[in-house]
Amino acid sequence: MFRLSNLISSVVEEKKARVLDGSIAIWNFTNRCNLSCMHCYSRADLDATDILTTEKIMETLPRLKANGVKFLIFSGGEPLTRKDLFDIAGRCRELGIITYLSTNGLYVGHKNAREILDTFNYVGISIDGSEETHDRFRGLPGSFKMSMEAVRLLNSYHDTKVGIRFTITKETYDDLKFIFELAEKEKIPKIYISHLVYSGRGLDNLAMDLTKEQRREAVNYILDKAFEYYENGTGIEIVTGNMEQDAILFLERFGEKYPEHKETMRARLREWGGNSAGRKLLNIDAEGNVKPDPFFPQTIGNIMHQDFSDIWTREPSELLQKLREHPRDISGKCSTCDVIDICNGGSRSRAYAIYGDMWAEDPSCYLTQEETEGAI
């Protein structure tokens, strides 16, 4: 995750860096879902059967903690379809693991809203554009209204910890402005914008990814809003995901606005380190497979018949060891890039999907040669 808003405020105001001391785990606790989203990396549907038992999950949680996992994102499918979800989150709290809930919001209501806010440190609800766009993209008429009802309900409590999640594709590209206007109108405190990764239905629908020109235009718009929100004190936090190259374009733009702070920002971005799959990020899917990130084409183990500590720490695979090199040894334009220590080569999943080579350049990188070879 690239925390735009936090970076701007902390560097300009000379505050201490917000450093991730530990790892983030994204756990797909179920593959069951009440929607059929075009970009879904787990191909979730209502007919899916839960494989992971409560006992196996509870057995694994202390091992996550022991191996440096500090944040656990509850994902799916739709995680709220699991009846034991609050018990799992409660155990995380006992262990000192911070929990985020990623949901479509359709199972959020007055009966469980208070419990959700009391249980999770943050709740992200997916909104993929205007009502027409969202309903088409999510495969269910009326889903926009239901998801927004959940956002408004959770946002109505004084201890608000809710944000909206938006995946930018050709299908949703024209709704990017709408998302920001929605957040401003509804006073939603956080916007998370995810770029498409070629996996699951996202791989099936590769044609819906942005062109490089569209991506650059979209990222510049997002950067404009981040600077605007900081300068006028709007208070809406902006985060992007799955496109670490955003940080390099951001550095260029930041340097134009705040030249006296540019080198501090450069150092901060190098410390952040770009793509963290297999380093500070891992995924456990609904079948217990452990992967470097949710989109990754290869697994590195399975908690159903392996100890997580062996997979992640004691006996890391050759693939995991190579992913942990920083900066990574990537071919193509990355081999001559002077700022690869910032983005770390971007997505290995996209590279594999397009080139069949895990260590090829990220095909979605929109940066020019001038921007990657010494000009920034």
PDB file of N, CA and C in Angstrom, residues 127-191:
ATOM      1  N   ILE A 127     -16.673   0.202  -3.328  1.00  0.00           N
ATOM      2  CA  ILE A 127     -17.568   1.019  -4.155  1.00  0.00           C
ATOM      3  C   ILE A 127     -16.834   1.255  -5.478  1.00  0.00           C
ATOM      4  N   ASP A 128     -17.383   0.757  -6.553  1.00  0.00           N
ATOM      5  CA  ASP A 128     -16.657   0.813  -7.830  1.00  0.00           C
ATOM      6  C   ASP A 128     -17.271   1.778  -8.825  1.00  0.00           C
ATOM      7  N   GLY A 129     -17.675   2.944  -8.329  1.00  0.00           N
ATOM      8  CA  GLY A 129     -18.166   3.984  -9.202  1.00  0.00           C
ATOM      9  C   GLY A 129     -19.602   4.350  -8.912  1.00  0.00           C
ATOM     10  N   SER A 130     -20.234   4.980  -9.879  1.00  0.00           N
ATOM     11  CA  SER A 130     -21.629   5.388  -9.769  1.00  0.00           C
ATOM     12  C   SER A 130     -22.520   4.159  -9.643  1.00  0.00           C
ATOM     13  N   GLU A 131     -23.782   4.394  -9.334  1.00  0.00           N
ATOM     14  CA  GLU A 131     -24.707   3.271  -9.131  1.00  0.00           C
ATOM     15  C   GLU A 131     -24.746   2.339 -10.339  1.00  0.00           C
ATOM     16  N   GLU A 132     -24.845   2.885 -11.528  1.00  0.00           N
ATOM     17  CA  GLU A 132     -24.911   2.048 -12.731  1.00  0.00           C
ATOM     18  C   GLU A 132     -23.627   1.258 -12.929  1.00  0.00           C
ATOM     19  N   THR A 133     -22.500   1.935 -12.813  1.00  0.00           N
ATOM     20  CA  THR A 133     -21.206   1.270 -12.999  1.00  0.00           C
ATOM     21  C   THR A 133     -20.980   0.204 -11.940  1.00  0.00           C
ATOM     22  N   HIS A 134     -21.198   0.549 -10.698  1.00  0.00           N
ATOM     23  CA  HIS A 134     -20.974  -0.381  -9.589  1.00  0.00           C
ATOM     24  C   HIS A 134     -21.825  -1.635  -9.740  1.00  0.00           C
ATOM     25  N   ASP A 135     -23.107  -1.469  -9.999  1.00  0.00           N
ATOM     26  CA  ASP A 135     -24.001  -2.628 -10.102  1.00  0.00           C
ATOM     27  C   ASP A 135     -23.603  -3.536 -11.256  1.00  0.00           C
ATOM     28  N   ARG A 136     -23.186  -2.954 -12.381  1.00  0.00           N
ATOM     29  CA  ARG A 136     -22.739  -3.770 -13.516  1.00  0.00           C
ATOM     30  C   ARG A 136     -21.434  -4.481 -13.174  1.00  0.00           C
ATOM     31  N   PHE A 137     -20.515  -3.767 -12.565  1.00  0.00           N
ATOM     32  CA  PHE A 137     -19.195  -4.316 -12.238  1.00  0.00           C
ATOM     33  C   PHE A 137     -19.293  -5.401 -11.182  1.00  0.00           C
ATOM     34  N   ARG A 138     -20.222  -5.226 -10.233  1.00  0.00           N
ATOM     35  CA  ARG A 138     -20.370  -6.177  -9.132  1.00  0.00           C
ATOM     36  C   ARG A 138     -21.363  -7.293  -9.436  1.00  0.00           C
ATOM     37  N   GLY A 139     -22.103  -7.170 -10.539  1.00  0.00           N
ATOM     38  CA  GLY A 139     -22.969  -8.266 -10.969  1.00  0.00           C
ATOM     39  C   GLY A 139     -24.272  -8.389 -10.216  1.00  0.00           C
ATOM     40  N   LEU A 140     -24.716  -7.320  -9.523  1.00  0.00           N
ATOM     41  CA  LEU A 140     -25.973  -7.399  -8.774  1.00  0.00           C
ATOM     42  C   LEU A 140     -26.680  -6.044  -8.771  1.00  0.00           C
ATOM     43  N   PRO A 141     -27.846  -5.940  -9.413  1.00  0.00           N
ATOM     44  CA  PRO A 141     -28.607  -4.692  -9.359  1.00  0.00           C
ATOM     45  C   PRO A 141     -28.972  -4.341  -7.919  1.00  0.00           C
ATOM     46  N   GLY A 142     -28.803  -3.086  -7.561  1.00  0.00           N
ATOM     47  CA  GLY A 142     -29.117  -2.645  -6.207  1.00  0.00           C
ATOM     48  C   GLY A 142     -27.966  -2.742  -5.229  1.00  0.00           C
ATOM     49  N   SER A 143     -26.845  -3.327  -5.660  1.00  0.00           N
ATOM     50  CA  SER A 143     -25.722  -3.519  -4.725  1.00  0.00           C
ATOM     51  C   SER A 143     -25.085  -2.191  -4.323  1.00  0.00           C
ATOM     52  N   PHE A 144     -25.101  -1.200  -5.224  1.00  0.00           N
ATOM     53  CA  PHE A 144     -24.537   0.108  -4.868  1.00  0.00           C
ATOM     54  C   PHE A 144     -25.297   0.710  -3.695  1.00  0.00           C
ATOM     55  N   LYS A 145     -26.627   0.703  -3.769  1.00  0.00           N
ATOM     56  CA  LYS A 145     -27.433   1.282  -2.695  1.00  0.00           C
ATOM     57  C   LYS A 145     -27.178   0.564  -1.374  1.00  0.00           C
ATOM     58  N   MET A 146     -27.086  -0.780  -1.423  1.00  0.00           N
ATOM     59  CA  MET A 146     -26.857  -1.541  -0.192  1.00  0.00           C
ATOM     60  C   MET A 146     -25.473  -1.273   0.381  1.00  0.00           C
ATOM     61  N   SER A 147     -24.471  -1.194  -0.478  1.00  0.00           N
ATOM     62  CA  SER A 147     -23.106  -0.922   0.002  1.00  0.00           C
ATOM     63  C   SER A 147     -23.006   0.483   0.584  1.00  0.00           C
ATOM     64  N   MET A 148     -23.645   1.443  -0.059  1.00  0.00           N
ATOM     65  CA  MET A 148     -23.601   2.817   0.455  1.00  0.00           C
ATOM     66  C   MET A 148     -24.380   2.953   1.762  1.00  0.00           C
ATOM     67  N   GLU A 149     -25.443   2.183   1.920  1.00  0.00           N
ATOM     68  CA  GLU A 149     -26.165   2.181   3.199  1.00  0.00           C
ATOM     69  C   GLU A 149     -25.241   1.721   4.313  1.00  0.00           C
ATOM     70  N   ALA A 150     -24.398   0.715   4.012  1.00  0.00           N
ATOM     71  CA  ALA A 150     -23.440   0.223   5.003  1.00  0.00           C
ATOM     72  C   ALA A 150     -22.398   1.282   5.328  1.00  0.00           C
ATOM     73  N   VAL A 151     -21.885   1.962   4.299  1.00  0.00           N
ATOM     74  CA  VAL A 151     -20.903   3.028   4.515  1.00  0.00           C
ATOM     75  C   VAL A 151     -21.493   4.108   5.416  1.00  0.00           C
ATOM     76  N   ARG A 152     -22.702   4.540   5.082  1.00  0.00           N
ATOM     77  CA  ARG A 152     -23.344   5.614   5.861  1.00  0.00           C
ATOM     78  C   ARG A 152     -23.626   5.174   7.286  1.00  0.00           C
ATOM     79  N   LEU A 153     -24.064   3.933   7.453  1.00  0.00           N
ATOM     80  CA  LEU A 153     -24.361   3.432   8.787  1.00  0.00           C
ATOM     81  C   LEU A 153     -23.105   3.429   9.654  1.00  0.00           C
ATOM     82  N   LEU A 154     -22.030   2.840   9.160  1.00  0.00           N
ATOM     83  CA  LEU A 154     -20.790   2.776   9.936  1.00  0.00           C
ATOM     84  C   LEU A 154     -20.213   4.172  10.151  1.00  0.00           C
ATOM     85  N   ASN A 155     -20.361   5.027   9.145  1.00  0.00           N
ATOM     86  CA  ASN A 155     -19.820   6.386   9.227  1.00  0.00           C
ATOM     87  C   ASN A 155     -20.615   7.269  10.190  1.00  0.00           C
ATOM     88  N   SER A 156     -21.813   6.805  10.558  1.00  0.00           N
ATOM     89  CA  SER A 156     -22.660   7.601  11.455  1.00  0.00           C
ATOM     90  C   SER A 156     -22.217   7.520  12.908  1.00  0.00           C
ATOM     91  N   TYR A 157     -21.393   6.517  13.240  1.00  0.00           N
ATOM     92  CA  TYR A 157     -20.897   6.388  14.606  1.00  0.00           C
ATOM     93  C   TYR A 157     -19.753   7.380  14.819  1.00  0.00           C
ATOM     94  N   HIS A 158     -19.574   7.822  16.028  1.00  0.00           N
ATOM     95  CA  HIS A 158     -18.561   8.839  16.324  1.00  0.00           C
ATOM     96  C   HIS A 158     -17.139   8.294  16.162  1.00  0.00           C
ATOM     97  N   ASP A 159     -16.974   6.989  16.401  1.00  0.00           N
ATOM     98  CA  ASP A 159     -15.633   6.401  16.302  1.00  0.00           C
ATOM     99  C   ASP A 159     -15.446   5.788  14.900  1.00  0.00           C
ATOM    100  N   THR A 160     -15.649   6.605  13.890  1.00  0.00           N
ATOM    101  CA  THR A 160     -15.612   6.145  12.506  1.00  0.00           C
ATOM    102  C   THR A 160     -14.257   5.559  12.132  1.00  0.00           C
ATOM    103  N   LYS A 161     -14.302   4.378  11.521  1.00  0.00           N
ATOM    104  CA  LYS A 161     -13.094   3.718  11.026  1.00  0.00           C
ATOM    105  C   LYS A 161     -13.416   3.057   9.692  1.00  0.00           C
ATOM    106  N   VAL A 162     -14.059   3.798   8.809  1.00  0.00           N
ATOM    107  CA  VAL A 162     -14.534   3.210   7.560  1.00  0.00           C
ATOM    108  C   VAL A 162     -13.983   3.973   6.365  1.00  0.00           C
ATOM    109  N   GLY A 163     -13.753   3.255   5.282  1.00  0.00           N
ATOM    110  CA  GLY A 163     -13.313   3.874   4.042  1.00  0.00           C
ATOM    111  C   GLY A 163     -13.907   3.131   2.869  1.00  0.00           C
ATOM    112  N   ILE A 164     -13.723   3.684   1.662  1.00  0.00           N
ATOM    113  CA  ILE A 164     -14.207   3.008   0.466  1.00  0.00           C
ATOM    114  C   ILE A 164     -13.030   2.526  -0.372  1.00  0.00           C
ATOM    115  N   ARG A 165     -13.260   1.383  -1.043  1.00  0.00           N
ATOM    116  CA  ARG A 165     -12.242   0.745  -1.865  1.00  0.00           C
ATOM    117  C   ARG A 165     -12.715   0.764  -3.316  1.00  0.00           C
ATOM    118  N   PHE A 166     -11.843   1.190  -4.216  1.00  0.00           N
ATOM    119  CA  PHE A 166     -12.212   1.365  -5.620  1.00  0.00           C
ATOM    120  C   PHE A 166     -11.139   0.723  -6.490  1.00  0.00           C
ATOM    121  N   THR A 167     -11.534  -0.175  -7.393  1.00  0.00           N
ATOM    122  CA  THR A 167     -10.597  -0.787  -8.335  1.00  0.00           C
ATOM    123  C   THR A 167     -10.732  -0.083  -9.672  1.00  0.00           C
ATOM    124  N   ILE A 168      -9.644   0.462 -10.165  1.00  0.00           N
ATOM    125  CA  ILE A 168      -9.695   1.241 -11.397  1.00  0.00           C
ATOM    126  C   ILE A 168      -9.381   0.361 -12.607  1.00  0.00           C
ATOM    127  N   THR A 169     -10.339   0.289 -13.528  1.00  0.00           N
ATOM    128  CA  THR A 169     -10.221  -0.463 -14.768  1.00  0.00           C
ATOM    129  C   THR A 169     -10.866   0.376 -15.875  1.00  0.00           C
ATOM    130  N   LYS A 170     -10.862  -0.133 -17.102  1.00  0.00           N
ATOM    131  CA  LYS A 170     -11.550   0.578 -18.172  1.00  0.00           C
ATOM    132  C   LYS A 170     -13.039   0.707 -17.875  1.00  0.00           C
ATOM    133  N   GLU A 171     -13.579  -0.276 -17.154  1.00  0.00           N
ATOM    134  CA  GLU A 171     -14.997  -0.256 -16.808  1.00  0.00           C
ATOM    135  C   GLU A 171     -15.326   0.851 -15.810  1.00  0.00           C
ATOM    136  N   THR A 172     -14.372   1.197 -14.959  1.00  0.00           N
ATOM    137  CA  THR A 172     -14.638   2.154 -13.885  1.00  0.00           C
ATOM    138  C   THR A 172     -13.869   3.467 -14.042  1.00  0.00           C
ATOM    139  N   TYR A 173     -13.040   3.547 -15.072  1.00  0.00           N
ATOM    140  CA  TYR A 173     -12.145   4.686 -15.280  1.00  0.00           C
ATOM    141  C   TYR A 173     -12.878   6.031 -15.246  1.00  0.00           C
ATOM    142  N   ASP A 174     -14.014   6.117 -15.916  1.00  0.00           N
ATOM    143  CA  ASP A 174     -14.744   7.375 -15.994  1.00  0.00           C
ATOM    144  C   ASP A 174     -15.403   7.764 -14.673  1.00  0.00           C
ATOM    145  N   ASP A 175     -15.376   6.843 -13.690  1.00  0.00           N
ATOM    146  CA  ASP A 175     -16.008   7.105 -12.402  1.00  0.00           C
ATOM    147  C   ASP A 175     -15.019   7.503 -11.312  1.00  0.00           C
ATOM    148  N   LEU A 176     -13.748   7.679 -11.704  1.00  0.00           N
ATOM    149  CA  LEU A 176     -12.736   8.044 -10.702  1.00  0.00           C
ATOM    150  C   LEU A 176     -13.092   9.370 -10.031  1.00  0.00           C
ATOM    151  N   LYS A 177     -13.475  10.352 -10.823  1.00  0.00           N
ATOM    152  CA  LYS A 177     -13.857  11.647 -10.255  1.00  0.00           C
ATOM    153  C   LYS A 177     -15.056  11.490  -9.330  1.00  0.00           C
ATOM    154  N   PHE A 178     -16.020  10.636  -9.730  1.00  0.00           N
ATOM    155  CA  PHE A 178     -17.211  10.406  -8.917  1.00  0.00           C
ATOM    156  C   PHE A 178     -16.847   9.904  -7.525  1.00  0.00           C
ATOM    157  N   ILE A 179     -15.855   9.017  -7.450  1.00  0.00           N
ATOM    158  CA  ILE A 179     -15.456   8.430  -6.165  1.00  0.00           C
ATOM    159  C   ILE A 179     -14.981   9.518  -5.207  1.00  0.00           C
ATOM    160  N   PHE A 180     -14.190  10.454  -5.706  1.00  0.00           N
ATOM    161  CA  PHE A 180     -13.713  11.534  -4.843  1.00  0.00           C
ATOM    162  C   PHE A 180     -14.846  12.466  -4.451  1.00  0.00           C
ATOM    163  N   GLU A 181     -15.721  12.756  -5.390  1.00  0.00           N
ATOM    164  CA  GLU A 181     -16.870  13.604  -5.071  1.00  0.00           C
ATOM    165  C   GLU A 181     -17.777  12.928  -4.048  1.00  0.00           C
ATOM    166  N   LEU A 182     -17.916  11.614  -4.150  1.00  0.00           N
ATOM    167  CA  LEU A 182     -18.719  10.853  -3.194  1.00  0.00           C
ATOM    168  C   LEU A 182     -18.122  10.940  -1.796  1.00  0.00           C
ATOM    169  N   ALA A 183     -16.806  10.744  -1.708  1.00  0.00           N
ATOM    170  CA  ALA A 183     -16.136  10.807  -0.408  1.00  0.00           C
ATOM    171  C   ALA A 183     -16.268  12.193   0.211  1.00  0.00           C
ATOM    172  N   GLU A 184     -16.155  13.209  -0.613  1.00  0.00           N
ATOM    173  CA  GLU A 184     -16.292  14.579  -0.111  1.00  0.00           C
ATOM    174  C   GLU A 184     -17.717  14.851   0.372  1.00  0.00           C
ATOM    175  N   LYS A 185     -18.691  14.433  -0.427  1.00  0.00           N
ATOM    176  CA  LYS A 185     -20.098  14.669  -0.086  1.00  0.00           C
ATOM    177  C   LYS A 185     -20.509  13.920   1.170  1.00  0.00           C
ATOM    178  N   GLU A 186     -20.074  12.660   1.276  1.00  0.00           N
ATOM    179  CA  GLU A 186     -20.490  11.797   2.389  1.00  0.00           C
ATOM    180  C   GLU A 186     -19.550  11.884   3.587  1.00  0.00           C
ATOM    181  N   LYS A 187     -18.481  12.677   3.444  1.00  0.00           N
ATOM    182  CA  LYS A 187     -17.479  12.828   4.510  1.00  0.00           C
ATOM    183  C   LYS A 187     -16.891  11.471   4.910  1.00  0.00           C
ATOM    184  N   ILE A 188     -16.516  10.711   3.898  1.00  0.00           N
ATOM    185  CA  ILE A 188     -15.876   9.406   4.109  1.00  0.00           C
ATOM    186  C   ILE A 188     -14.384   9.646   4.316  1.00  0.00           C
ATOM    187  N   PRO A 189     -13.812   9.176   5.405  1.00  0.00           N
ATOM    188  CA  PRO A 189     -12.444   9.581   5.770  1.00  0.00           C
ATOM    189  C   PRO A 189     -11.302   8.948   4.982  1.00  0.00           C
ATOM    190  N   LYS A 190     -11.591   7.912   4.174  1.00  0.00           N
ATOM    191  CA  LYS A 190     -10.473   7.269   3.488  1.00  0.00           C
ATOM    192  C   LYS A 190     -10.910   6.705   2.142  1.00  0.00           C
ATOM    193  N   ILE A 191     -10.032   6.857   1.134  1.00  0.00           N
ATOM    194  CA  ILE A 191     -10.238   6.266  -0.187  1.00  0.00           C
ATOM    195  C   ILE A 191      -9.037   5.383  -0.501  1.00  0.00           C
TER     196      ILE A 191
END
